[in-house]
Amino acid sequence: MLDPGPRNRTLAEVLAALHEHFSTTTRLDRRADVFRVGHEAGMRFARICVLDKLTSEAGHTDASVPRRRRDRRREKASLQAIEGRLTDEIIWATKRDPEYDAGYISGVELALRYVALARTNLAMEEAAISCRPVSSPGWVG
């Protein structure tokens, strides 16, 4: 399971954590070698998607500012872009050996689950921030 880590992480840190997780996913030893090769290729594609987004975010100066001060819509859009690219890959991936294809799709689907988890964590943080009590300046009743 992806560890969301401390609150108020930057988008660049979230993307780096996804990339790190996709890089260190354990090998599937129970399956055939062809399945494993396909699975690793699917995870490699997921890493490329994250790296592309991380590279595009590097040009934005606010990518390294804590979340509470940054536009959350851009964070959601970044994760949606990665998710959309992974989903498109499942639909349009070139067909090869059936066992390889099963492994490849398994790798991409695993990456999709982690992106969904990152989106859920973002939504939970956003909900927690919106539920904070607002103090009124010097109200005396």
mmCIF file of N, CA and C in Angstrom:
data_model
loop_
_atom_site.group_PDB
_atom_site.id
_atom_site.type_symbol
_atom_site.label_atom_id
_atom_site.label_comp_id
_atom_site.label_asym_id
_atom_site.label_seq_id
_atom_site.Cartn_x
_atom_site.Cartn_y
_atom_site.Cartn_z
ATOM 1 N N MET A 1 0.840 -1.181 0.000
ATOM 2 C CA MET A 1 0.000 0.000 0.000
ATOM 3 C C MET A 1 0.883 1.241 0.000
ATOM 4 N N LEU A 2 0.474 2.211 -0.762
ATOM 5 C CA LEU A 2 1.223 3.451 -0.869
ATOM 6 C C LEU A 2 1.072 4.253 0.405
ATOM 7 N N ASP A 3 2.190 4.626 0.989
ATOM 8 C CA ASP A 3 2.172 5.419 2.207
ATOM 9 C C ASP A 3 2.031 6.881 1.823
ATOM 10 N N PRO A 4 0.921 7.525 2.193
ATOM 11 C CA PRO A 4 0.747 8.920 1.818
ATOM 12 C C PRO A 4 1.734 9.839 2.508
ATOM 13 N N GLY A 5 2.350 9.376 3.589
ATOM 14 C CA GLY A 5 3.359 10.174 4.268
ATOM 15 C C GLY A 5 2.761 11.375 4.970
ATOM 16 N N PRO A 6 3.605 12.354 5.263
ATOM 17 C CA PRO A 6 3.140 13.516 6.006
ATOM 18 C C PRO A 6 2.170 14.358 5.186
ATOM 19 N N ARG A 7 1.310 15.058 5.860
ATOM 20 C CA ARG A 7 0.365 15.953 5.198
ATOM 21 C C ARG A 7 1.112 17.120 4.564
ATOM 22 N N ASN A 8 0.449 17.805 3.668
ATOM 23 C CA ASN A 8 0.982 19.001 3.007
ATOM 24 C C ASN A 8 2.236 18.717 2.200
ATOM 25 N N ARG A 9 2.300 17.552 1.575
ATOM 26 C CA ARG A 9 3.411 17.268 0.682
ATOM 27 C C ARG A 9 3.192 18.020 -0.616
ATOM 28 N N THR A 10 4.262 18.265 -1.330
ATOM 29 C CA THR A 10 4.137 18.963 -2.597
ATOM 30 C C THR A 10 3.736 17.978 -3.683
ATOM 31 N N LEU A 11 3.195 18.504 -4.791
ATOM 32 C CA LEU A 11 2.824 17.655 -5.913
ATOM 33 C C LEU A 11 4.052 16.919 -6.428
ATOM 34 N N ALA A 12 5.179 17.586 -6.495
ATOM 35 C CA ALA A 12 6.406 16.944 -6.955
ATOM 36 C C ALA A 12 6.775 15.771 -6.052
ATOM 37 N N GLU A 13 6.570 15.913 -4.737
ATOM 38 C CA GLU A 13 6.866 14.828 -3.809
ATOM 39 C C GLU A 13 5.901 13.660 -3.987
ATOM 40 N N VAL A 14 4.621 13.962 -4.240
ATOM 41 C CA VAL A 14 3.637 12.902 -4.463
ATOM 42 C C VAL A 14 3.992 12.127 -5.730
ATOM 43 N N LEU A 15 4.320 12.852 -6.797
ATOM 44 C CA LEU A 15 4.688 12.184 -8.044
ATOM 45 C C LEU A 15 5.972 11.375 -7.876
ATOM 46 N N ALA A 16 6.921 11.912 -7.143
ATOM 47 C CA ALA A 16 8.173 11.183 -6.897
ATOM 48 C C ALA A 16 7.899 9.906 -6.092
ATOM 49 N N ALA A 17 6.975 9.983 -5.128
ATOM 50 C CA ALA A 17 6.629 8.798 -4.338
ATOM 51 C C ALA A 17 5.971 7.735 -5.216
ATOM 52 N N LEU A 18 5.085 8.160 -6.128
ATOM 53 C CA LEU A 18 4.472 7.203 -7.052
ATOM 54 C C LEU A 18 5.548 6.547 -7.915
ATOM 55 N N HIS A 19 6.455 7.351 -8.443
ATOM 56 C CA HIS A 19 7.518 6.806 -9.279
ATOM 57 C C HIS A 19 8.370 5.812 -8.496
ATOM 58 N N GLU A 20 8.709 6.169 -7.273
ATOM 59 C CA GLU A 20 9.515 5.284 -6.433
ATOM 60 C C GLU A 20 8.788 3.969 -6.185
ATOM 61 N N HIS A 21 7.487 4.060 -5.920
ATOM 62 C CA HIS A 21 6.731 2.838 -5.666
ATOM 63 C C HIS A 21 6.678 1.962 -6.912
ATOM 64 N N PHE A 22 6.455 2.584 -8.065
ATOM 65 C CA PHE A 22 6.397 1.814 -9.300
ATOM 66 C C PHE A 22 7.758 1.184 -9.608
ATOM 67 N N SER A 23 8.833 1.805 -9.136
ATOM 68 C CA SER A 23 10.183 1.292 -9.381
ATOM 69 C C SER A 23 10.537 0.127 -8.471
ATOM 70 N N THR A 24 9.906 0.052 -7.305
ATOM 71 C CA THR A 24 10.302 -0.949 -6.311
ATOM 72 C C THR A 24 9.254 -2.022 -6.085
ATOM 73 N N THR A 25 8.252 -2.093 -6.945
ATOM 74 C CA THR A 25 7.227 -3.120 -6.785
ATOM 75 C C THR A 25 7.883 -4.499 -6.873
ATOM 76 N N THR A 26 7.486 -5.377 -5.984
ATOM 77 C CA THR A 26 8.113 -6.705 -5.929
ATOM 78 C C THR A 26 7.770 -7.526 -7.166
ATOM 79 N N ARG A 27 8.681 -8.391 -7.502
ATOM 80 C CA ARG A 27 8.480 -9.271 -8.648
ATOM 81 C C ARG A 27 7.434 -10.339 -8.318
ATOM 82 N N LEU A 28 6.767 -10.801 -9.336
ATOM 83 C CA LEU A 28 5.773 -11.851 -9.170
ATOM 84 C C LEU A 28 6.429 -13.181 -9.490
ATOM 85 N N ASP A 29 6.858 -13.908 -8.491
ATOM 86 C CA ASP A 29 7.608 -15.141 -8.707
ATOM 87 C C ASP A 29 6.716 -16.343 -9.029
ATOM 88 N N ARG A 30 5.439 -16.281 -8.686
ATOM 89 C CA ARG A 30 4.563 -17.432 -8.901
ATOM 90 C C ARG A 30 4.172 -17.587 -10.361
ATOM 91 N N ARG A 31 4.222 -16.518 -11.126
ATOM 92 C CA ARG A 31 3.756 -16.554 -12.502
ATOM 93 C C ARG A 31 4.873 -16.951 -13.460
ATOM 94 N N ALA A 32 4.476 -17.222 -14.676
ATOM 95 C CA ALA A 32 5.437 -17.581 -15.719
ATOM 96 C C ALA A 32 6.335 -16.388 -16.030
ATOM 97 N N ASP A 33 7.502 -16.686 -16.556
ATOM 98 C CA ASP A 33 8.454 -15.634 -16.892
ATOM 99 C C ASP A 33 7.867 -14.616 -17.859
ATOM 100 N N VAL A 34 7.105 -15.055 -18.824
ATOM 101 C CA VAL A 34 6.530 -14.139 -19.814
ATOM 102 C C VAL A 34 5.556 -13.174 -19.138
ATOM 103 N N PHE A 35 4.762 -13.672 -18.215
ATOM 104 C CA PHE A 35 3.855 -12.824 -17.459
ATOM 105 C C PHE A 35 4.649 -11.775 -16.682
ATOM 106 N N ARG A 36 5.722 -12.196 -16.018
ATOM 107 C CA ARG A 36 6.547 -11.292 -15.222
ATOM 108 C C ARG A 36 7.161 -10.199 -16.100
ATOM 109 N N VAL A 37 7.651 -10.581 -17.257
ATOM 110 C CA VAL A 37 8.231 -9.597 -18.180
ATOM 111 C C VAL A 37 7.168 -8.578 -18.585
ATOM 112 N N GLY A 38 5.965 -9.045 -18.875
ATOM 113 C CA GLY A 38 4.869 -8.141 -19.226
ATOM 114 C C GLY A 38 4.505 -7.228 -18.070
ATOM 115 N N HIS A 39 4.448 -7.795 -16.861
ATOM 116 C CA HIS A 39 4.115 -7.007 -15.667
ATOM 117 C C HIS A 39 5.147 -5.900 -15.447
ATOM 118 N N GLU A 40 6.404 -6.257 -15.553
ATOM 119 C CA GLU A 40 7.465 -5.261 -15.376
ATOM 120 C C GLU A 40 7.395 -4.190 -16.462
ATOM 121 N N ALA A 41 7.028 -4.577 -17.679
ATOM 122 C CA ALA A 41 6.874 -3.591 -18.758
ATOM 123 C C ALA A 41 5.709 -2.645 -18.461
ATOM 124 N N GLY A 42 4.623 -3.167 -17.900
ATOM 125 C CA GLY A 42 3.492 -2.320 -17.519
ATOM 126 C C GLY A 42 3.867 -1.325 -16.437
ATOM 127 N N MET A 43 4.622 -1.771 -15.452
ATOM 128 C CA MET A 43 5.080 -0.872 -14.396
ATOM 129 C C MET A 43 6.074 0.149 -14.940
ATOM 130 N N ARG A 44 6.893 -0.267 -15.892
ATOM 131 C CA ARG A 44 7.837 0.659 -16.516
ATOM 132 C C ARG A 44 7.075 1.764 -17.260
ATOM 133 N N PHE A 45 5.993 1.380 -17.962
ATOM 134 C CA PHE A 45 5.177 2.381 -18.632
ATOM 135 C C PHE A 45 4.587 3.359 -17.610
ATOM 136 N N ALA A 46 4.141 2.853 -16.463
ATOM 137 C CA ALA A 46 3.588 3.725 -15.413
ATOM 138 C C ALA A 46 4.650 4.697 -14.913
ATOM 139 N N ARG A 47 5.882 4.216 -14.737
ATOM 140 C CA ARG A 47 6.961 5.114 -14.309
ATOM 141 C C ARG A 47 7.186 6.216 -15.336
ATOM 142 N N ILE A 48 7.125 5.860 -16.613
ATOM 143 C CA ILE A 48 7.310 6.858 -17.671
ATOM 144 C C ILE A 48 6.213 7.915 -17.596
ATOM 145 N N CYS A 49 4.977 7.489 -17.374
ATOM 146 C CA CYS A 49 3.862 8.451 -17.251
ATOM 147 C C CYS A 49 4.109 9.424 -16.108
ATOM 148 N N VAL A 50 4.536 8.905 -14.964
ATOM 149 C CA VAL A 50 4.790 9.755 -13.801
ATOM 150 C C VAL A 50 5.972 10.675 -14.066
ATOM 151 N N LEU A 51 7.025 10.143 -14.671
ATOM 152 C CA LEU A 51 8.193 10.982 -14.977
ATOM 153 C C LEU A 51 7.837 12.105 -15.945
ATOM 154 N N ASP A 52 7.002 11.801 -16.932
ATOM 155 C CA ASP A 52 6.564 12.847 -17.866
ATOM 156 C C ASP A 52 5.845 13.971 -17.122
ATOM 157 N N LYS A 53 4.947 13.609 -16.225
ATOM 158 C CA LYS A 53 4.201 14.608 -15.472
ATOM 159 C C LYS A 53 5.113 15.352 -14.511
ATOM 160 N N LEU A 54 6.032 14.643 -13.878
ATOM 161 C CA LEU A 54 6.983 15.263 -12.964
ATOM 162 C C LEU A 54 7.863 16.263 -13.711
ATOM 163 N N THR A 55 8.288 15.903 -14.902
ATOM 164 C CA THR A 55 9.108 16.798 -15.718
ATOM 165 C C THR A 55 8.326 18.035 -16.116
ATOM 166 N N SER A 56 7.067 17.863 -16.492
ATOM 167 C CA SER A 56 6.266 19.030 -16.882
ATOM 168 C C SER A 56 5.984 19.940 -15.693
ATOM 169 N N GLU A 57 5.905 19.363 -14.485
ATOM 170 C CA GLU A 57 5.662 20.158 -13.282
ATOM 171 C C GLU A 57 6.914 20.891 -12.815
ATOM 172 N N ALA A 58 8.081 20.423 -13.246
ATOM 173 C CA ALA A 58 9.323 21.043 -12.798
ATOM 174 C C ALA A 58 9.410 22.507 -13.218
ATOM 175 N N GLY A 59 8.739 22.866 -14.291
ATOM 176 C CA GLY A 59 8.753 24.249 -14.748
ATOM 177 C C GLY A 59 7.863 25.177 -13.950
ATOM 178 N N HIS A 60 6.968 24.612 -13.159
ATOM 179 C CA HIS A 60 6.068 25.431 -12.346
ATOM 180 C C HIS A 60 6.720 25.696 -11.001
ATOM 181 N N THR A 61 6.856 26.941 -10.656
ATOM 182 C CA THR A 61 7.530 27.277 -9.400
ATOM 183 C C THR A 61 6.733 26.835 -8.186
ATOM 184 N N ASP A 62 5.415 26.736 -8.304
ATOM 185 C CA ASP A 62 4.628 26.363 -7.133
ATOM 186 C C ASP A 62 4.553 24.856 -6.934
ATOM 187 N N ALA A 63 5.231 24.056 -7.764
ATOM 188 C CA ALA A 63 5.223 22.602 -7.583
ATOM 189 C C ALA A 63 5.956 22.201 -6.315
ATOM 190 N N SER A 64 6.793 23.095 -5.777
ATOM 191 C CA SER A 64 7.533 22.753 -4.572
ATOM 192 C C SER A 64 7.036 23.508 -3.339
ATOM 193 N N VAL A 65 5.889 24.160 -3.457
ATOM 194 C CA VAL A 65 5.288 24.870 -2.325
ATOM 195 C C VAL A 65 4.305 23.923 -1.650
ATOM 196 N N PRO A 66 4.229 23.892 -0.334
ATOM 197 C CA PRO A 66 3.299 22.977 0.339
ATOM 198 C C PRO A 66 1.867 23.129 -0.173
ATOM 199 N N ARG A 67 1.115 22.036 -0.119
ATOM 200 C CA ARG A 67 -0.234 21.958 -0.679
ATOM 201 C C ARG A 67 -1.185 23.040 -0.196
ATOM 202 N N ARG A 68 -1.138 23.357 1.061
ATOM 203 C CA ARG A 68 -2.141 24.273 1.600
ATOM 204 C C ARG A 68 -2.115 25.615 0.893
ATOM 205 N N ARG A 69 -1.033 25.938 0.210
ATOM 206 C CA ARG A 69 -0.920 27.224 -0.458
ATOM 207 C C ARG A 69 -0.981 27.085 -1.978
ATOM 208 N N ARG A 70 -1.290 25.918 -2.471
ATOM 209 C CA ARG A 70 -1.239 25.678 -3.904
ATOM 210 C C ARG A 70 -2.609 25.296 -4.440
ATOM 211 N N ASP A 71 -2.812 25.488 -5.693
ATOM 212 C CA ASP A 71 -4.081 25.168 -6.333
ATOM 213 C C ASP A 71 -4.267 23.657 -6.418
ATOM 214 N N ARG A 72 -5.245 23.138 -5.704
ATOM 215 C CA ARG A 72 -5.490 21.692 -5.678
ATOM 216 C C ARG A 72 -6.064 21.190 -6.993
ATOM 217 N N ARG A 73 -6.674 22.078 -7.751
ATOM 218 C CA ARG A 73 -7.199 21.642 -9.045
ATOM 219 C C ARG A 73 -6.088 21.130 -9.951
ATOM 220 N N ARG A 74 -4.916 21.749 -9.886
ATOM 221 C CA ARG A 74 -3.799 21.306 -10.703
ATOM 222 C C ARG A 74 -3.291 19.942 -10.247
ATOM 223 N N GLU A 75 -3.319 19.699 -8.949
ATOM 224 C CA GLU A 75 -2.933 18.384 -8.430
ATOM 225 C C GLU A 75 -3.875 17.311 -8.958
ATOM 226 N N LYS A 76 -5.181 17.586 -8.859
ATOM 227 C CA LYS A 76 -6.158 16.627 -9.357
ATOM 228 C C LYS A 76 -5.987 16.398 -10.848
ATOM 229 N N ALA A 77 -5.758 17.474 -11.586
ATOM 230 C CA ALA A 77 -5.578 17.360 -13.034
ATOM 231 C C ALA A 77 -4.350 16.524 -13.382
ATOM 232 N N SER A 78 -3.283 16.683 -12.614
ATOM 233 C CA SER A 78 -2.067 15.903 -12.862
ATOM 234 C C SER A 78 -2.318 14.417 -12.646
ATOM 235 N N LEU A 79 -2.972 14.087 -11.538
ATOM 236 C CA LEU A 79 -3.267 12.681 -11.267
ATOM 237 C C LEU A 79 -4.262 12.123 -12.280
ATOM 238 N N GLN A 80 -5.233 12.939 -12.699
ATOM 239 C CA GLN A 80 -6.184 12.494 -13.718
ATOM 240 C C GLN A 80 -5.484 12.249 -15.048
ATOM 241 N N ALA A 81 -4.504 13.086 -15.388
ATOM 242 C CA ALA A 81 -3.769 12.908 -16.640
ATOM 243 C C ALA A 81 -3.008 11.588 -16.625
ATOM 244 N N ILE A 82 -2.375 11.277 -15.495
ATOM 245 C CA ILE A 82 -1.657 10.006 -15.384
ATOM 246 C C ILE A 82 -2.648 8.850 -15.479
ATOM 247 N N GLU A 83 -3.755 8.972 -14.760
ATOM 248 C CA GLU A 83 -4.773 7.929 -14.762
ATOM 249 C C GLU A 83 -5.343 7.724 -16.166
ATOM 250 N N GLY A 84 -5.604 8.807 -16.871
ATOM 251 C CA GLY A 84 -6.135 8.711 -18.234
ATOM 252 C C GLY A 84 -5.155 8.042 -19.180
ATOM 253 N N ARG A 85 -3.895 8.377 -19.045
ATOM 254 C CA ARG A 85 -2.878 7.773 -19.903
ATOM 255 C C ARG A 85 -2.739 6.273 -19.632
ATOM 256 N N LEU A 86 -2.791 5.887 -18.365
ATOM 257 C CA LEU A 86 -2.717 4.465 -18.021
ATOM 258 C C LEU A 86 -3.950 3.711 -18.522
ATOM 259 N N THR A 87 -5.118 4.331 -18.379
ATOM 260 C CA THR A 87 -6.358 3.704 -18.862
ATOM 261 C C THR A 87 -6.317 3.535 -20.375
ATOM 262 N N ASP A 88 -5.871 4.556 -21.086
ATOM 263 C CA ASP A 88 -5.741 4.457 -22.546
ATOM 264 C C ASP A 88 -4.778 3.339 -22.940
ATOM 265 N N GLU A 89 -3.729 3.164 -22.164
ATOM 266 C CA GLU A 89 -2.753 2.116 -22.477
ATOM 267 C C GLU A 89 -3.387 0.737 -22.362
ATOM 268 N N ILE A 90 -4.253 0.545 -21.384
ATOM 269 C CA ILE A 90 -4.933 -0.756 -21.256
ATOM 270 C C ILE A 90 -5.797 -1.013 -22.486
ATOM 271 N N ILE A 91 -6.462 0.029 -22.955
ATOM 272 C CA ILE A 91 -7.366 -0.126 -24.101
ATOM 273 C C ILE A 91 -6.598 -0.331 -25.404
ATOM 274 N N TRP A 92 -5.542 0.446 -25.612
ATOM 275 C CA TRP A 92 -4.887 0.497 -26.911
ATOM 276 C C TRP A 92 -3.542 -0.217 -26.985
ATOM 277 N N ALA A 93 -3.126 -0.881 -25.942
ATOM 278 C CA ALA A 93 -1.811 -1.544 -25.947
ATOM 279 C C ALA A 93 -1.733 -2.579 -27.072
ATOM 280 N N THR A 94 -0.574 -2.658 -27.709
ATOM 281 C CA THR A 94 -0.339 -3.632 -28.771
ATOM 282 C C THR A 94 -0.435 -5.040 -28.204
ATOM 283 N N LYS A 95 -1.147 -5.887 -28.897
ATOM 284 C CA LYS A 95 -1.305 -7.272 -28.439
ATOM 285 C C LYS A 95 -0.071 -8.076 -28.820
ATOM 286 N N ARG A 96 0.418 -8.838 -27.861
ATOM 287 C CA ARG A 96 1.590 -9.689 -28.067
ATOM 288 C C ARG A 96 1.206 -11.109 -27.666
ATOM 289 N N ASP A 97 2.030 -11.729 -26.911
ATOM 290 C CA ASP A 97 1.757 -13.039 -26.348
ATOM 291 C C ASP A 97 0.669 -12.893 -25.275
ATOM 292 N N PRO A 98 -0.330 -13.784 -25.218
ATOM 293 C CA PRO A 98 -1.410 -13.643 -24.217
ATOM 294 C C PRO A 98 -0.907 -13.569 -22.774
ATOM 295 N N GLU A 99 0.114 -14.344 -22.447
ATOM 296 C CA GLU A 99 0.644 -14.319 -21.085
ATOM 297 C C GLU A 99 1.346 -12.988 -20.803
ATOM 298 N N TYR A 100 2.088 -12.488 -21.779
ATOM 299 C CA TYR A 100 2.758 -11.188 -21.650
ATOM 300 C C TYR A 100 1.717 -10.089 -21.484
ATOM 301 N N ASP A 101 0.667 -10.133 -22.329
ATOM 302 C CA ASP A 101 -0.398 -9.129 -22.267
ATOM 303 C C ASP A 101 -1.076 -9.127 -20.900
ATOM 304 N N ALA A 102 -1.307 -10.317 -20.353
ATOM 305 C CA ALA A 102 -1.934 -10.403 -19.031
ATOM 306 C C ALA A 102 -1.040 -9.760 -17.978
ATOM 307 N N GLY A 103 0.250 -10.001 -18.062
ATOM 308 C CA GLY A 103 1.192 -9.386 -17.124
ATOM 309 C C GLY A 103 1.262 -7.889 -17.305
ATOM 310 N N TYR A 104 1.280 -7.437 -18.550
ATOM 311 C CA TYR A 104 1.364 -6.006 -18.846
ATOM 312 C C TYR A 104 0.147 -5.276 -18.284
ATOM 313 N N ILE A 105 -1.021 -5.809 -18.565
ATOM 314 C CA ILE A 105 -2.257 -5.195 -18.062
ATOM 315 C C ILE A 105 -2.287 -5.237 -16.536
ATOM 316 N N SER A 106 -1.809 -6.322 -15.947
ATOM 317 C CA SER A 106 -1.737 -6.417 -14.492
ATOM 318 C C SER A 106 -0.853 -5.315 -13.914
ATOM 319 N N GLY A 107 0.278 -5.054 -14.539
ATOM 320 C CA GLY A 107 1.176 -3.989 -14.081
ATOM 321 C C GLY A 107 0.540 -2.614 -14.193
ATOM 322 N N VAL A 108 -0.110 -2.348 -15.318
ATOM 323 C CA VAL A 108 -0.755 -1.048 -15.514
ATOM 324 C C VAL A 108 -1.933 -0.890 -14.559
ATOM 325 N N GLU A 109 -2.704 -1.962 -14.352
ATOM 326 C CA GLU A 109 -3.828 -1.889 -13.413
ATOM 327 C C GLU A 109 -3.359 -1.645 -11.985
ATOM 328 N N LEU A 110 -2.247 -2.256 -11.611
ATOM 329 C CA LEU A 110 -1.685 -2.015 -10.279
ATOM 330 C C LEU A 110 -1.304 -0.536 -10.139
ATOM 331 N N ALA A 111 -0.689 0.007 -11.168
ATOM 332 C CA ALA A 111 -0.335 1.429 -11.148
ATOM 333 C C ALA A 111 -1.589 2.290 -11.030
ATOM 334 N N LEU A 112 -2.645 1.921 -11.733
ATOM 335 C CA LEU A 112 -3.910 2.664 -11.644
ATOM 336 C C LEU A 112 -4.467 2.651 -10.227
ATOM 337 N N ARG A 113 -4.341 1.525 -9.541
ATOM 338 C CA ARG A 113 -4.834 1.461 -8.157
ATOM 339 C C ARG A 113 -4.062 2.414 -7.253
ATOM 340 N N TYR A 114 -2.757 2.525 -7.464
ATOM 341 C CA TYR A 114 -1.969 3.443 -6.647
ATOM 342 C C TYR A 114 -2.260 4.904 -6.974
ATOM 343 N N VAL A 115 -2.519 5.203 -8.234
ATOM 344 C CA VAL A 115 -2.904 6.573 -8.599
ATOM 345 C C VAL A 115 -4.254 6.901 -7.965
ATOM 346 N N ALA A 116 -5.178 5.943 -7.996
ATOM 347 C CA ALA A 116 -6.486 6.153 -7.357
ATOM 348 C C ALA A 116 -6.322 6.377 -5.854
ATOM 349 N N LEU A 117 -5.408 5.650 -5.229
ATOM 350 C CA LEU A 117 -5.150 5.836 -3.804
ATOM 351 C C LEU A 117 -4.590 7.240 -3.542
ATOM 352 N N ALA A 118 -3.696 7.694 -4.397
ATOM 353 C CA ALA A 118 -3.148 9.045 -4.241
ATOM 354 C C ALA A 118 -4.256 10.084 -4.389
ATOM 355 N N ARG A 119 -5.178 9.877 -5.331
ATOM 356 C CA ARG A 119 -6.308 10.801 -5.500
ATOM 357 C C ARG A 119 -7.216 10.780 -4.281
ATOM 358 N N THR A 120 -7.445 9.610 -3.719
ATOM 359 C CA THR A 120 -8.280 9.496 -2.519
ATOM 360 C C THR A 120 -7.637 10.226 -1.352
ATOM 361 N N ASN A 121 -6.326 10.046 -1.190
ATOM 362 C CA ASN A 121 -5.626 10.754 -0.114
ATOM 363 C C ASN A 121 -5.739 12.256 -0.286
ATOM 364 N N LEU A 122 -5.632 12.730 -1.505
ATOM 365 C CA LEU A 122 -5.769 14.158 -1.796
ATOM 366 C C LEU A 122 -7.177 14.638 -1.439
ATOM 367 N N ALA A 123 -8.193 13.864 -1.809
ATOM 368 C CA ALA A 123 -9.573 14.231 -1.497
ATOM 369 C C ALA A 123 -9.817 14.254 0.006
ATOM 370 N N MET A 124 -9.222 13.303 0.728
ATOM 371 C CA MET A 124 -9.390 13.275 2.186
ATOM 372 C C MET A 124 -8.724 14.480 2.833
ATOM 373 N N GLU A 125 -7.559 14.860 2.345
ATOM 374 C CA GLU A 125 -6.898 16.053 2.873
ATOM 375 C C GLU A 125 -7.735 17.296 2.598
ATOM 376 N N GLU A 126 -8.282 17.368 1.397
ATOM 377 C CA GLU A 126 -9.102 18.514 1.022
ATOM 378 C C GLU A 126 -10.346 18.591 1.905
ATOM 379 N N ALA A 127 -10.964 17.441 2.173
ATOM 380 C CA ALA A 127 -12.142 17.413 3.039
ATOM 381 C C ALA A 127 -11.789 17.824 4.464
ATOM 382 N N ALA A 128 -10.633 17.370 4.940
ATOM 383 C CA ALA A 128 -10.216 17.731 6.304
ATOM 384 C C ALA A 128 -9.973 19.229 6.415
ATOM 385 N N ILE A 129 -9.404 19.819 5.381
ATOM 386 C CA ILE A 129 -9.153 21.261 5.406
ATOM 387 C C ILE A 129 -10.463 22.039 5.367
ATOM 388 N N SER A 130 -11.419 21.567 4.561
ATOM 389 C CA SER A 130 -12.679 22.300 4.446
ATOM 390 C C SER A 130 -13.549 22.158 5.691
ATOM 391 N N CYS A 131 -13.286 21.168 6.539
ATOM 392 C CA CYS A 131 -14.075 20.966 7.757
ATOM 393 C C CYS A 131 -13.482 21.659 8.972
ATOM 394 N N ARG A 132 -12.373 22.342 8.813
ATOM 395 C CA ARG A 132 -11.777 23.051 9.949
ATOM 396 C C ARG A 132 -12.683 24.199 10.375
ATOM 397 N N PRO A 133 -12.808 24.396 11.668
ATOM 398 C CA PRO A 133 -13.642 25.516 12.137
ATOM 399 C C PRO A 133 -12.989 26.850 11.781
ATOM 400 N N VAL A 134 -13.822 27.782 11.415
ATOM 401 C CA VAL A 134 -13.354 29.129 11.088
ATOM 402 C C VAL A 134 -13.594 30.017 12.298
ATOM 403 N N SER A 135 -12.553 30.684 12.739
ATOM 404 C CA SER A 135 -12.715 31.553 13.896
ATOM 405 C C SER A 135 -13.128 32.946 13.429
ATOM 406 N N SER A 136 -14.044 33.532 14.162
ATOM 407 C CA SER A 136 -14.471 34.892 13.821
ATOM 408 C C SER A 136 -13.630 35.881 14.619
ATOM 409 N N PRO A 137 -13.270 36.974 14.001
ATOM 410 C CA PRO A 137 -12.398 37.935 14.683
ATOM 411 C C PRO A 137 -13.141 38.713 15.776
ATOM 412 N N GLY A 138 -12.911 38.336 17.006
ATOM 413 C CA GLY A 138 -13.404 39.075 18.155
ATOM 414 C C GLY A 138 -14.902 39.132 18.339
ATOM 415 N N TRP A 139 -15.618 38.132 17.925
ATOM 416 C CA TRP A 139 -17.077 38.132 18.083
ATOM 417 C C TRP A 139 -17.423 37.873 19.534
ATOM 418 N N VAL A 140 -18.211 38.734 20.079
ATOM 419 C CA VAL A 140 -18.687 38.581 21.446
ATOM 420 C C VAL A 140 -20.206 38.614 21.377
ATOM 421 N N GLY A 141 -20.847 37.561 21.886
ATOM 422 C CA GLY A 141 -22.291 37.448 21.759
ATOM 423 C C GLY A 141 -23.090 37.977 22.842
#
